Amino acid sequence: MTILNVLTKRASFLSTRAFSTSSLMMKDIKNITVIGAGLMGSGIVQVAAQANFKVTMIDTSDAALANGTNIISSSLKRVARKKFADDQAKQTEFIDQTMRNITTSQDAEGAAKNSDLIVEAIVENIDVKQKLFGSLDKVAPKDTIFCSNTSSLPIGLIAEATSEERKKRFAGLHFFNPVPAMKLVEIIRTENVTDEVFDALNVFTKSVGKTPVSCKDTPGFIVNRLLVPYMMEAFRIIDREEASVADVDTAMKLGAGMPMGPLELADFVGLDTMKFIVDGWEKDGKLDPALTKPSEVLDKLVGEGSLGRKSGKGFYDYTKK
């Protein structure tokens, strides 16, 4: 249970943007490194910088970093117009202040040496993630918290590349896309994570304007564990030719109150991402095989390169205006 002095420190943090925890073993979180400048990584950078944390955005090329910076800049303009609709000066000040909190670099190990929190948002490949965290573990301060933004890979398996002490400070911090707009963050706690680290991540999540929920290190965590099987069953309805794509989506929007139908949503998420998650679950073997049974239409679309919105075509054709 969280004791009174921790609650007091939490309240103080939220009013001053200065980070406190209940443990003398934990230092304040001030400097954050986010590895990966894509949509997810740049979004995490943005919300942390908006909350006045100092953030280093890492990627492997100048082009990737420039793209991430452009994503942030465009998003901040939208946020500023909404926050200060009638005040151009405040819009400019808000954008400039946030951008001053962001630096970019291709040197992950160099940034790690001065980081209090490292969040990884790179390709969903266990070997690549383990290699990254294994190298960072050698150079980061012993009290730096490590987090992965993975949506599907086991946190404990990623953490195997690090020391026993680091495993106590290694958790999942799963943001949702688009990060600036989506309010939820899943905090994934392995059996090794200490109370102090878990509490610190809860406070950090709230400080960047998000609502944390916690989950054990299980396949799909909470959201994807519920959402992916639902979308997979929609795919199988198409496989069995029981209804059309449009009718499946219309049924769930008008009959179940969903803002998007399952096939629309799959196109938004990315059909390759859907297949990656389900194939991983099937290989892992921890879930009922009925939940991970392949879909013919999903395999066909991914094989054709029709990945959804990002490729211009999936269940729907986005090239037609």
Tab-separated table of C-alpha atoms in Angstrom:
chain	number	residue	atom	x	y	z
A	1	MET	CA	0.000	0.000	0.000
A	2	THR	CA	1.131	3.558	-0.631
A	3	ILE	CA	1.790	5.390	2.620
A	4	LEU	CA	0.810	8.963	3.487
A	5	ASN	CA	4.171	10.593	2.935
A	6	VAL	CA	4.293	9.170	-0.609
A	7	LEU	CA	0.865	10.666	-1.334
A	8	THR	CA	2.065	13.999	0.008
A	9	LYS	CA	5.130	13.892	-2.201
A	10	ARG	CA	2.980	13.000	-5.192
A	11	ALA	CA	0.808	16.053	-4.657
A	12	SER	CA	3.873	18.256	-4.296
A	13	PHE	CA	5.287	16.863	-7.517
A	14	LEU	CA	2.165	17.499	-9.546
A	15	SER	CA	2.107	21.150	-8.493
A	16	THR	CA	5.792	21.893	-9.012
A	17	ARG	CA	6.790	19.465	-11.805
A	18	ALA	CA	9.647	18.342	-9.557
A	19	PHE	CA	9.838	14.580	-9.129
A	20	SER	CA	9.884	12.879	-5.730
A	21	THR	CA	9.662	9.248	-4.685
A	22	SER	CA	9.312	7.425	-1.423
A	23	SER	CA	12.766	5.925	-1.530
A	24	LEU	CA	16.154	7.434	-0.776
A	25	MET	CA	17.559	4.905	-3.226
A	26	MET	CA	15.778	6.657	-6.090
A	27	LYS	CA	16.921	10.014	-7.418
A	28	ASP	CA	14.637	12.593	-8.968
A	29	ILE	CA	13.571	12.002	-12.570
A	30	LYS	CA	14.632	15.051	-14.542
A	31	ASN	CA	16.405	13.782	-17.647
A	32	ILE	CA	14.647	11.344	-19.952
A	33	THR	CA	15.947	9.533	-22.993
A	34	VAL	CA	13.481	8.204	-25.567
A	35	ILE	CA	14.948	5.804	-28.112
A	36	GLY	CA	13.089	5.837	-31.401
A	37	ALA	CA	11.878	8.945	-33.250
A	38	GLY	CA	8.892	7.417	-35.010
A	39	LEU	CA	5.249	8.143	-34.233
A	40	MET	CA	5.338	6.524	-30.797
A	41	GLY	CA	8.777	7.737	-29.755
A	42	SER	CA	8.232	11.309	-30.902
A	43	GLY	CA	4.863	11.349	-29.148
A	44	ILE	CA	6.440	10.256	-25.856
A	45	VAL	CA	9.139	12.894	-26.297
A	46	GLN	CA	6.480	15.549	-26.879
A	47	VAL	CA	4.333	14.845	-23.816
A	48	ALA	CA	7.392	14.631	-21.554
A	49	ALA	CA	8.799	17.895	-22.920
A	50	GLN	CA	5.421	19.582	-22.512
A	51	ALA	CA	5.576	18.589	-18.834
A	52	ASN	CA	8.960	20.358	-18.574
A	53	PHE	CA	11.165	17.290	-18.456
A	54	LYS	CA	14.447	17.478	-20.331
A	55	VAL	CA	14.242	14.888	-23.088
A	56	THR	CA	16.797	13.464	-25.486
A	57	MET	CA	15.317	11.836	-28.596
A	58	ILE	CA	17.525	9.121	-30.070
A	59	ASP	CA	17.506	7.517	-33.489
A	60	THR	CA	20.041	6.095	-35.914
A	61	SER	CA	20.086	8.816	-38.589
A	62	ASP	CA	19.711	12.557	-39.050
A	63	ALA	CA	16.761	11.910	-41.353
A	64	ALA	CA	14.897	9.909	-38.714
A	65	LEU	CA	15.545	12.568	-36.081
A	66	ALA	CA	14.434	15.334	-38.445
A	67	ASN	CA	11.239	13.406	-39.169
A	68	GLY	CA	10.576	12.963	-35.448
A	69	THR	CA	11.179	16.648	-34.808
A	70	ASN	CA	8.769	17.565	-37.602
A	71	ILE	CA	6.114	15.276	-36.146
A	72	ILE	CA	6.496	16.982	-32.775
A	73	SER	CA	6.467	20.478	-34.251
A	74	SER	CA	3.275	19.828	-36.217
A	75	SER	CA	1.568	18.244	-33.228
A	76	LEU	CA	2.556	21.098	-30.920
A	77	LYS	CA	1.009	23.631	-33.284
A	78	ARG	CA	-2.301	21.794	-33.043
A	79	VAL	CA	-2.060	21.570	-29.259
A	80	ALA	CA	-1.136	25.246	-28.952
A	81	ARG	CA	-4.063	26.373	-31.110
A	82	LYS	CA	-6.409	24.371	-28.912
A	83	LYS	CA	-4.915	25.588	-25.616
A	84	PHE	CA	-4.526	29.247	-26.599
A	85	ALA	CA	-7.014	29.712	-29.416
A	86	ASP	CA	-7.088	33.525	-29.234
A	87	ASP	CA	-3.507	34.256	-28.174
A	88	GLN	CA	-0.805	33.853	-30.822
A	89	ALA	CA	1.928	34.982	-28.428
A	90	LYS	CA	1.089	32.252	-25.912
A	91	GLN	CA	0.933	29.678	-28.700
A	92	THR	CA	4.452	30.624	-29.779
A	93	GLU	CA	5.733	30.652	-26.201
A	94	PHE	CA	4.252	27.209	-25.507
A	95	ILE	CA	5.805	25.704	-28.636
A	96	ASP	CA	9.200	27.323	-28.086
A	97	GLN	CA	9.357	26.281	-24.429
A	98	THR	CA	8.506	22.686	-25.265
A	99	MET	CA	11.043	22.511	-28.095
A	100	ARG	CA	13.751	23.928	-25.797
A	101	ASN	CA	13.272	20.880	-23.595
A	102	ILE	CA	14.160	18.533	-26.476
A	103	THR	CA	17.574	17.592	-27.809
A	104	THR	CA	18.343	14.994	-30.467
A	105	SER	CA	21.216	12.573	-30.783
A	106	GLN	CA	22.358	9.357	-32.454
A	107	ASP	CA	24.426	8.406	-29.393
A	108	ALA	CA	22.179	6.243	-27.214
A	109	GLU	CA	24.949	5.199	-24.844
A	110	GLY	CA	26.101	8.776	-24.383
A	111	ALA	CA	22.583	9.917	-23.529
A	112	ALA	CA	22.067	6.975	-21.180
A	113	LYS	CA	24.947	8.127	-18.971
A	114	ASN	CA	22.911	11.151	-17.884
A	115	SER	CA	19.421	9.661	-17.913
A	116	ASP	CA	17.090	9.065	-15.003
A	117	LEU	CA	14.536	7.283	-17.187
A	118	ILE	CA	15.038	5.553	-20.550
A	119	VAL	CA	12.012	4.659	-22.677
A	120	GLU	CA	12.502	2.459	-25.749
A	121	ALA	CA	10.117	2.745	-28.696
A	122	ILE	CA	11.851	0.909	-31.532
A	123	VAL	CA	11.063	-2.030	-33.813
A	124	GLU	CA	9.143	-4.941	-32.241
A	125	ASN	CA	12.030	-7.375	-32.424
A	126	ILE	CA	13.191	-9.114	-29.266
A	127	ASP	CA	16.813	-9.491	-30.403
A	128	VAL	CA	17.123	-5.817	-31.336
A	129	LYS	CA	15.593	-4.695	-28.045
A	130	GLN	CA	17.787	-7.007	-25.980
A	131	LYS	CA	20.911	-5.831	-27.785
A	132	LEU	CA	19.971	-2.208	-27.130
A	133	PHE	CA	19.211	-2.637	-23.444
A	134	GLY	CA	22.238	-4.847	-22.903
A	135	SER	CA	24.507	-2.071	-24.152
A	136	LEU	CA	22.700	0.644	-22.202
A	137	ASP	CA	22.839	-1.362	-18.989
A	138	LYS	CA	26.628	-1.186	-19.073
A	139	VAL	CA	26.752	2.623	-19.142
A	140	ALA	CA	23.594	3.938	-17.471
A	141	PRO	CA	23.677	4.917	-13.777
A	142	LYS	CA	22.640	2.076	-11.492
A	143	ASP	CA	19.420	3.828	-10.470
A	144	THR	CA	18.245	4.681	-13.996
A	145	ILE	CA	14.839	3.196	-14.759
A	146	PHE	CA	14.553	1.238	-18.024
A	147	CYS	CA	11.202	0.958	-19.818
A	148	SER	CA	9.997	-0.578	-23.055
A	149	ASN	CA	6.976	0.744	-24.939
A	150	THR	CA	6.394	-2.675	-26.521
A	151	SER	CA	2.785	-3.607	-27.139
A	152	SER	CA	3.321	-7.340	-27.438
A	153	LEU	CA	6.718	-8.635	-26.309
A	154	PRO	CA	7.260	-9.919	-22.741
A	155	ILE	CA	8.970	-7.298	-20.587
A	156	GLY	CA	10.760	-9.938	-18.549
A	157	LEU	CA	12.237	-11.461	-21.700
A	158	ILE	CA	13.542	-8.087	-22.893
A	159	ALA	CA	14.992	-7.449	-19.429
A	160	GLU	CA	16.956	-10.709	-19.552
A	161	ALA	CA	19.677	-8.777	-21.397
A	162	THR	CA	20.352	-6.688	-18.274
A	163	SER	CA	21.815	-7.268	-14.832
A	164	GLU	CA	19.905	-8.638	-11.861
A	165	GLU	CA	19.913	-5.183	-10.249
A	166	ARG	CA	18.610	-3.535	-13.401
A	167	LYS	CA	15.738	-6.008	-13.595
A	168	LYS	CA	14.409	-4.369	-10.428
A	169	ARG	CA	14.197	-1.125	-12.419
A	170	PHE	CA	12.929	-2.536	-15.708
A	171	ALA	CA	9.231	-2.200	-16.531
A	172	GLY	CA	6.834	-1.755	-19.414
A	173	LEU	CA	5.496	1.732	-20.131
A	174	HIS	CA	2.989	1.227	-22.941
A	175	PHE	CA	1.652	4.455	-24.441
A	176	PHE	CA	-1.031	4.459	-27.128
A	177	ASN	CA	-1.075	6.057	-30.573
A	178	PRO	CA	-1.386	8.994	-31.050
A	179	VAL	CA	0.450	9.627	-27.792
A	180	PRO	CA	-0.448	13.330	-27.363
A	181	ALA	CA	-4.169	12.529	-27.613
A	182	MET	CA	-4.525	9.111	-25.976
A	183	LYS	CA	-4.838	9.303	-22.195
A	184	LEU	CA	-3.978	5.733	-21.232
A	185	VAL	CA	-0.610	4.246	-20.283
A	186	GLU	CA	-0.232	0.608	-19.247
A	187	ILE	CA	2.495	0.089	-16.648
A	188	ILE	CA	3.724	-3.485	-16.904
A	189	ARG	CA	5.230	-4.804	-13.710
A	190	THR	CA	7.378	-7.902	-13.683
A	191	GLU	CA	7.925	-9.868	-10.496
A	192	ASN	CA	11.310	-8.154	-10.096
A	193	VAL	CA	10.197	-4.509	-10.196
A	194	THR	CA	10.424	-2.760	-6.831
A	195	ASP	CA	7.619	-0.787	-5.215
A	196	GLU	CA	9.680	2.394	-5.520
A	197	VAL	CA	10.138	2.026	-9.268
A	198	PHE	CA	6.477	1.136	-9.796
A	199	ASP	CA	5.403	4.144	-7.754
A	200	ALA	CA	7.818	6.403	-9.633
A	201	LEU	CA	6.371	5.319	-12.986
A	202	ASN	CA	2.840	5.971	-11.760
A	203	VAL	CA	3.817	9.487	-10.736
A	204	PHE	CA	5.676	10.126	-13.988
A	205	THR	CA	2.729	8.909	-16.049
A	206	LYS	CA	0.345	11.257	-14.248
A	207	SER	CA	2.808	14.134	-14.578
A	208	VAL	CA	2.657	13.907	-18.380
A	209	GLY	CA	-1.125	14.071	-18.303
A	210	LYS	CA	-1.892	10.371	-18.670
A	211	THR	CA	-3.927	7.862	-16.683
A	212	PRO	CA	-1.918	4.803	-15.622
A	213	VAL	CA	-3.262	1.287	-15.269
A	214	SER	CA	-1.110	-1.572	-14.045
A	215	CYS	CA	-0.835	-5.114	-15.317
A	216	LYS	CA	1.299	-8.179	-14.820
A	217	ASP	CA	3.694	-9.193	-17.579
A	218	THR	CA	1.157	-11.248	-19.531
A	219	PRO	CA	0.542	-11.555	-23.316
A	220	GLY	CA	-1.051	-8.390	-24.684
A	221	PHE	CA	-1.239	-6.766	-21.248
A	222	ILE	CA	-4.813	-5.422	-20.848
A	223	VAL	CA	-5.880	-3.559	-23.979
A	224	ASN	CA	-4.380	-5.800	-26.651
A	225	ARG	CA	-5.340	-8.956	-24.752
A	226	LEU	CA	-8.979	-7.900	-25.172
A	227	LEU	CA	-8.792	-5.994	-28.451
A	228	VAL	CA	-6.713	-8.280	-30.675
A	229	PRO	CA	-8.901	-11.400	-30.273
A	230	TYR	CA	-11.938	-9.213	-31.027
A	231	MET	CA	-10.371	-7.966	-34.258
A	232	MET	CA	-9.160	-11.454	-35.173
A	233	GLU	CA	-12.706	-12.781	-34.945
A	234	ALA	CA	-13.810	-9.996	-37.285
A	235	PHE	CA	-11.142	-11.195	-39.742
A	236	ARG	CA	-12.495	-14.740	-39.479
A	237	ILE	CA	-16.019	-13.540	-40.266
A	238	ILE	CA	-14.535	-12.226	-43.529
A	239	ASP	CA	-12.654	-15.514	-44.016
A	240	ARG	CA	-15.939	-17.414	-43.724
A	241	GLU	CA	-17.726	-14.920	-46.002
A	242	GLU	CA	-20.436	-14.435	-43.391
A	243	ALA	CA	-20.650	-10.650	-43.860
A	244	SER	CA	-19.013	-7.860	-45.824
A	245	VAL	CA	-16.222	-5.636	-44.499
A	246	ALA	CA	-18.524	-2.612	-44.453
A	247	ASP	CA	-21.317	-4.473	-42.674
A	248	VAL	CA	-19.021	-5.850	-39.966
A	249	ASP	CA	-17.802	-2.348	-39.183
A	250	THR	CA	-21.263	-0.793	-39.368
A	251	ALA	CA	-22.668	-3.484	-37.061
A	252	MET	CA	-20.097	-2.827	-34.348
A	253	LYS	CA	-20.371	0.955	-34.609
A	254	LEU	CA	-24.153	1.146	-34.542
A	255	GLY	CA	-24.892	-1.991	-32.547
A	256	ALA	CA	-22.114	-1.892	-29.956
A	257	GLY	CA	-21.332	1.824	-29.845
A	258	MET	CA	-17.771	1.415	-31.069
A	259	PRO	CA	-16.213	4.610	-32.504
A	260	MET	CA	-14.518	2.532	-35.201
A	261	GLY	CA	-15.332	-0.883	-36.573
A	262	PRO	CA	-12.805	-3.693	-35.995
A	263	LEU	CA	-11.613	-3.732	-39.604
A	264	GLU	CA	-11.267	0.049	-39.760
A	265	LEU	CA	-9.323	-0.142	-36.517
A	266	ALA	CA	-7.076	-2.901	-37.839
A	267	ASP	CA	-6.241	-0.737	-40.859
A	268	PHE	CA	-5.402	2.120	-38.494
A	269	VAL	CA	-3.186	-0.037	-36.268
A	270	GLY	CA	-1.478	-1.730	-39.225
A	271	LEU	CA	-2.243	-5.208	-40.499
A	272	ASP	CA	1.416	-6.186	-40.265
A	273	THR	CA	1.349	-5.191	-36.595
A	274	MET	CA	-1.761	-7.295	-36.048
A	275	LYS	CA	-0.143	-10.313	-37.687
A	276	PHE	CA	3.078	-9.801	-35.731
A	277	ILE	CA	1.206	-9.788	-32.425
A	278	VAL	CA	-0.900	-12.859	-33.165
A	279	ASP	CA	2.004	-14.835	-34.634
A	280	GLY	CA	4.020	-14.010	-31.521
A	281	TRP	CA	1.237	-15.183	-29.243
A	282	GLU	CA	0.876	-18.396	-31.227
A	283	LYS	CA	4.609	-19.078	-30.982
A	284	ASP	CA	4.601	-18.283	-27.269
A	285	GLY	CA	1.878	-20.849	-26.678
A	286	LYS	CA	0.503	-19.297	-23.496
A	287	LEU	CA	-2.971	-18.488	-24.816
A	288	ASP	CA	-5.846	-20.674	-25.986
A	289	PRO	CA	-5.037	-21.693	-29.587
A	290	ALA	CA	-8.517	-20.565	-30.640
A	291	LEU	CA	-7.459	-16.962	-29.904
A	292	THR	CA	-4.370	-17.156	-32.093
A	293	LYS	CA	-5.762	-19.151	-34.999
A	294	PRO	CA	-4.479	-17.537	-38.235
A	295	SER	CA	-6.767	-15.586	-40.556
A	296	GLU	CA	-6.581	-16.201	-44.291
A	297	VAL	CA	-7.552	-12.657	-45.235
A	298	LEU	CA	-5.029	-11.132	-42.820
A	299	ASP	CA	-2.202	-13.307	-44.146
A	300	LYS	CA	-3.213	-12.518	-47.737
A	301	LEU	CA	-3.329	-8.735	-47.249
A	302	VAL	CA	-0.009	-8.620	-45.395
A	303	GLY	CA	1.585	-10.828	-48.037
A	304	GLU	CA	0.436	-8.378	-50.721
A	305	GLY	CA	1.857	-5.416	-48.802
A	306	SER	CA	-1.636	-4.069	-48.079
A	307	LEU	CA	-0.979	-3.032	-44.499
A	308	GLY	CA	-3.773	-0.536	-43.895
A	309	ARG	CA	-3.691	3.237	-43.808
A	310	LYS	CA	0.100	3.490	-43.807
A	311	SER	CA	0.367	1.639	-47.141
A	312	GLY	CA	-2.709	3.219	-48.677
A	313	LYS	CA	-4.734	0.024	-48.732
A	314	GLY	CA	-5.898	-2.669	-46.358
A	315	PHE	CA	-9.467	-3.740	-45.804
A	316	TYR	CA	-10.274	-0.344	-47.308
A	317	ASP	CA	-8.667	1.575	-50.160
A	318	TYR	CA	-7.320	4.926	-48.887
A	319	THR	CA	-5.982	6.036	-52.263
A	320	LYS	CA	-9.484	6.862	-53.459
A	321	LYS	CA	-10.732	10.324	-52.568
